[in-house]
Each structure stands twice: as C-alpha cells, then as structure tokens.
Amino acid sequence: GSELDHNGISVYTGTIISDWGGRLELEIDRKARIWARVSRKQKISILVLSSAMGSNLREILENVCYPEIFLKVHGQP
C-alpha cells in the first residue's frame, strides 16, 4: 500500500505475514531505499537483512534486477 510519512510524502509498503504470525514489513522511501522491519522492531536496510540471512553483497547484486537500489541503501553512490 501507500502511506504518508511524517512530512506528508508517499512511502510504499508491503507486509508478509507467516503462518506462525511473524511479520516482515517492507518499505520503499522517497529516496527509493528499501527498508525492512521484522515483527515490528526497528527499521533496518534490506541489505543488512539479506546479509544477516547469509547472503554476501556480491550474491545479492548478481541476483536482483535493480542492484543500484541496494547500493543506495548500502551508502554507495
């Protein structure tokens, strides 16, 4: 869905709910950065989440359609 942030800017969100009730909430902000929240905890970058799940940066960039989005999150130009 689409929500407004505290500045009134559109932010796009989606939620995945597992059978056991855990939630993965994804958010794309106005700078096209992707963020994730696991079970409504602190927001982290999707790259950090992917790395925590065992992927390294090279694997991630080789397997996504738009690697520049991950690089924005990672802080590279």
Tab-separated table of N, CA and C in Angstrom:
chain	number	residue	atom	x	y	z
A	1	GLY	N	0.816	-1.169	0.000
A	1	GLY	CA	0.000	0.000	0.000
A	1	GLY	C	0.865	1.240	0.000
A	2	SER	N	0.238	2.355	0.068
A	2	SER	CA	0.919	3.637	0.104
A	2	SER	C	0.490	4.381	1.363
A	3	GLU	N	1.462	4.941	2.057
A	3	GLU	CA	1.191	5.704	3.269
A	3	GLU	C	1.926	7.030	3.165
A	4	LEU	N	1.593	7.963	4.026
A	4	LEU	CA	2.309	9.227	4.099
A	4	LEU	C	3.231	9.204	5.310
A	5	ASP	N	4.480	9.661	5.108
A	5	ASP	CA	5.385	9.739	6.256
A	5	ASP	C	5.071	10.997	7.062
A	6	HIS	N	5.879	11.285	8.079
A	6	HIS	CA	5.608	12.429	8.953
A	6	HIS	C	5.705	13.773	8.231
A	7	ASN	N	6.311	13.797	7.026
A	7	ASN	CA	6.388	15.025	6.230
A	7	ASN	C	5.324	15.081	5.137
A	8	GLY	N	4.432	14.089	5.105
A	8	GLY	CA	3.380	14.059	4.098
A	8	GLY	C	3.825	13.517	2.752
A	9	ILE	N	4.948	12.818	2.709
A	9	ILE	CA	5.480	12.260	1.469
A	9	ILE	C	5.083	10.790	1.374
A	10	SER	N	4.708	10.350	0.160
A	10	SER	CA	4.275	8.962	-0.038
A	10	SER	C	5.410	7.979	0.201
A	11	VAL	N	5.096	6.927	0.937
A	11	VAL	CA	6.009	5.822	1.201
A	11	VAL	C	5.245	4.557	0.845
A	12	TYR	N	5.859	3.669	0.081
A	12	TYR	CA	5.189	2.444	-0.344
A	12	TYR	C	5.577	1.302	0.582
A	13	THR	N	4.581	0.539	1.000
A	13	THR	CA	4.809	-0.512	1.986
A	13	THR	C	4.142	-1.818	1.576
A	14	GLY	N	4.641	-2.894	2.139
A	14	GLY	CA	4.038	-4.210	1.975
A	14	GLY	C	4.363	-5.048	3.193
A	15	THR	N	3.491	-5.986	3.516
A	15	THR	CA	3.692	-6.832	4.694
A	15	THR	C	3.538	-8.291	4.310
A	16	ILE	N	4.462	-9.106	4.777
A	16	ILE	CA	4.386	-10.559	4.622
A	16	ILE	C	4.169	-11.120	6.018
A	17	ILE	N	3.101	-11.905	6.191
A	17	ILE	CA	2.788	-12.499	7.490
A	17	ILE	C	2.906	-14.014	7.355
A	18	SER	N	3.745	-14.613	8.192
A	18	SER	CA	3.940	-16.064	8.127
A	18	SER	C	2.780	-16.794	8.798
A	19	ASP	N	2.726	-18.100	8.595
A	19	ASP	CA	1.692	-18.926	9.220
A	19	ASP	C	1.739	-18.844	10.743
A	20	TRP	N	2.921	-18.657	11.311
A	20	TRP	CA	3.047	-18.604	12.771
A	20	TRP	C	2.876	-17.193	13.321
A	21	GLY	N	2.580	-16.222	12.460
A	21	GLY	CA	2.251	-14.882	12.923
A	21	GLY	C	3.362	-13.856	12.855
A	22	GLY	N	4.573	-14.276	12.502
A	22	GLY	CA	5.666	-13.317	12.355
A	22	GLY	C	5.413	-12.405	11.166
A	23	ARG	N	5.904	-11.189	11.256
A	23	ARG	CA	5.689	-10.201	10.197
A	23	ARG	C	7.013	-9.715	9.628
A	24	LEU	N	7.027	-9.523	8.318
A	24	LEU	CA	8.120	-8.845	7.637
A	24	LEU	C	7.478	-7.689	6.884
A	25	GLU	N	7.764	-6.476	7.328
A	25	GLU	CA	7.205	-5.289	6.689
A	25	GLU	C	8.298	-4.643	5.843
A	26	LEU	N	8.000	-4.386	4.581
A	26	LEU	CA	8.942	-3.755	3.666
A	26	LEU	C	8.456	-2.354	3.341
A	27	GLU	N	9.392	-1.434	3.165
A	27	GLU	CA	9.047	-0.038	2.893
A	27	GLU	C	10.027	0.529	1.876
A	28	ILE	N	9.516	1.253	0.898
A	28	ILE	CA	10.356	1.981	-0.048
A	28	ILE	C	10.127	3.458	0.222
A	29	ASP	N	11.191	4.164	0.603
A	29	ASP	CA	11.031	5.575	0.950
A	29	ASP	C	11.165	6.468	-0.278
A	30	ARG	N	11.086	7.760	-0.074
A	30	ARG	CA	11.095	8.705	-1.195
A	30	ARG	C	12.425	8.729	-1.937
A	31	LYS	N	13.494	8.227	-1.322
A	31	LYS	CA	14.796	8.153	-1.975
A	31	LYS	C	15.016	6.790	-2.629
A	32	ALA	N	13.944	5.995	-2.753
A	32	ALA	CA	13.966	4.657	-3.361
A	32	ALA	C	14.844	3.683	-2.585
A	33	ARG	N	14.981	3.894	-1.275
A	33	ARG	CA	15.703	2.949	-0.423
A	33	ARG	C	14.702	1.953	0.136
A	34	ILE	N	15.130	0.705	0.251
A	34	ILE	CA	14.252	-0.350	0.756
A	34	ILE	C	14.641	-0.662	2.197
A	35	TRP	N	13.626	-0.679	3.068
A	35	TRP	CA	13.815	-0.940	4.488
A	35	TRP	C	12.942	-2.116	4.902
A	36	ALA	N	13.304	-2.759	5.985
A	36	ALA	CA	12.530	-3.893	6.496
A	36	ALA	C	12.371	-3.767	8.007
A	37	ARG	N	11.258	-4.264	8.488
A	37	ARG	CA	11.015	-4.406	9.930
A	37	ARG	C	10.584	-5.851	10.145
A	38	VAL	N	11.219	-6.518	11.085
A	38	VAL	CA	10.851	-7.885	11.422
A	38	VAL	C	10.074	-7.830	12.730
A	39	SER	N	8.847	-8.326	12.705
A	39	SER	CA	7.967	-8.327	13.879
A	39	SER	C	7.856	-6.945	14.526
A	40	ARG	N	7.743	-5.933	13.691
A	40	ARG	CA	7.520	-4.536	14.107
A	40	ARG	C	8.637	-3.950	14.961
A	41	LYS	N	9.841	-4.468	14.796
A	41	LYS	CA	11.002	-3.936	15.526
A	41	LYS	C	11.592	-2.775	14.735
A	42	GLN	N	12.805	-2.373	15.100
A	42	GLN	CA	13.488	-1.256	14.458
A	42	GLN	C	13.657	-1.488	12.960
A	43	LYS	N	13.554	-0.420	12.186
A	43	LYS	CA	13.717	-0.476	10.737
A	43	LYS	C	15.195	-0.679	10.408
A	44	ILE	N	15.481	-1.634	9.495
A	44	ILE	CA	16.847	-1.888	9.038
A	44	ILE	C	16.850	-1.919	7.515
A	45	SER	N	18.016	-1.719	6.921
A	45	SER	CA	18.087	-1.755	5.460
A	45	SER	C	17.896	-3.189	4.971
A	46	ILE	N	17.331	-3.314	3.800
A	46	ILE	CA	17.102	-4.639	3.219
A	46	ILE	C	18.437	-5.351	2.971
A	47	LEU	N	19.495	-4.596	2.719
A	47	LEU	CA	20.815	-5.192	2.521
A	47	LEU	C	21.320	-5.827	3.811
A	48	VAL	N	21.126	-5.164	4.935
A	48	VAL	CA	21.531	-5.720	6.230
A	48	VAL	C	20.745	-6.990	6.514
A	49	LEU	N	19.444	-6.961	6.248
A	49	LEU	CA	18.614	-8.148	6.453
A	49	LEU	C	19.088	-9.301	5.571
A	50	SER	N	19.351	-9.024	4.300
A	50	SER	CA	19.823	-10.067	3.382
A	50	SER	C	21.162	-10.631	3.831
A	51	SER	N	22.050	-9.766	4.297
A	51	SER	CA	23.353	-10.215	4.793
A	51	SER	C	23.193	-11.089	6.029
A	52	ALA	N	22.282	-10.702	6.923
A	52	ALA	CA	22.038	-11.485	8.135
A	52	ALA	C	21.466	-12.857	7.807
A	53	MET	N	20.821	-12.967	6.664
A	53	MET	CA	20.246	-14.247	6.250
A	53	MET	C	21.257	-15.098	5.485
A	54	GLY	N	22.516	-14.625	5.390
A	54	GLY	CA	23.578	-15.437	4.822
A	54	GLY	C	24.053	-15.044	3.440
A	55	SER	N	23.498	-14.015	2.847
A	55	SER	CA	23.941	-13.584	1.517
A	55	SER	C	25.070	-12.575	1.658
A	56	ASN	N	26.001	-12.597	0.710
A	56	ASN	CA	27.018	-11.549	0.710
A	56	ASN	C	26.666	-10.538	-0.378
A	57	LEU	N	27.326	-9.395	-0.365
A	57	LEU	CA	26.982	-8.305	-1.277
A	57	LEU	C	27.054	-8.743	-2.736
A	58	ARG	N	28.081	-9.490	-3.103
A	58	ARG	CA	28.225	-9.941	-4.491
A	58	ARG	C	27.038	-10.795	-4.913
A	59	GLU	N	26.646	-11.750	-4.081
A	59	GLU	CA	25.496	-12.608	-4.398
A	59	GLU	C	24.217	-11.796	-4.551
A	60	ILE	N	24.031	-10.852	-3.667
A	60	ILE	CA	22.824	-10.030	-3.720
A	60	ILE	C	22.781	-9.249	-5.023
A	61	LEU	N	23.873	-8.567	-5.346
A	61	LEU	CA	23.901	-7.722	-6.541
A	61	LEU	C	23.779	-8.525	-7.827
A	62	GLU	N	24.263	-9.761	-7.826
A	62	GLU	CA	24.147	-10.613	-9.011
A	62	GLU	C	22.740	-11.162	-9.208
A	63	ASN	N	21.915	-11.135	-8.174
A	63	ASN	CA	20.610	-11.789	-8.245
A	63	ASN	C	19.410	-10.860	-8.130
A	64	VAL	N	19.619	-9.567	-8.244
A	64	VAL	CA	18.493	-8.631	-8.214
A	64	VAL	C	18.421	-7.879	-9.539
A	65	CYS	N	17.234	-7.437	-9.878
A	65	CYS	CA	17.032	-6.721	-11.144
A	65	CYS	C	17.589	-5.303	-11.116
A	66	TYR	N	17.536	-4.649	-9.963
A	66	TYR	CA	17.975	-3.259	-9.851
A	66	TYR	C	18.997	-3.119	-8.727
A	67	PRO	N	20.250	-3.539	-8.967
A	67	PRO	CA	21.254	-3.509	-7.898
A	67	PRO	C	21.527	-2.112	-7.361
A	68	GLU	N	21.273	-1.082	-8.165
A	68	GLU	CA	21.539	0.283	-7.692
A	68	GLU	C	20.693	0.640	-6.471
A	69	ILE	N	19.528	0.020	-6.330
A	69	ILE	CA	18.697	0.274	-5.154
A	69	ILE	C	19.407	-0.245	-3.902
A	70	PHE	N	20.017	-1.420	-3.995
A	70	PHE	CA	20.739	-1.968	-2.848
A	70	PHE	C	21.971	-1.127	-2.540
A	71	LEU	N	22.624	-0.615	-3.569
A	71	LEU	CA	23.804	0.205	-3.340
A	71	LEU	C	23.444	1.521	-2.672
A	72	LYS	N	22.271	2.086	-2.976
A	72	LYS	CA	21.813	3.303	-2.291
A	72	LYS	C	21.673	3.035	-0.803
A	73	VAL	N	21.077	1.911	-0.467
A	73	VAL	CA	20.875	1.548	0.936
A	73	VAL	C	22.217	1.337	1.613
A	74	HIS	N	23.149	0.740	0.883
A	74	HIS	CA	24.460	0.418	1.438
A	74	HIS	C	25.327	1.668	1.595
A	75	GLY	N	24.883	2.793	1.023
A	75	GLY	CA	25.618	4.037	1.180
A	75	GLY	C	26.616	4.316	0.081
A	76	GLN	N	26.599	3.543	-0.989
A	76	GLN	CA	27.491	3.788	-2.105
A	76	GLN	C	26.760	4.645	-3.135
A	77	PRO	N	27.481	5.394	-3.982
A	77	PRO	CA	26.827	6.260	-4.978
A	77	PRO	C	26.049	5.496	-6.018
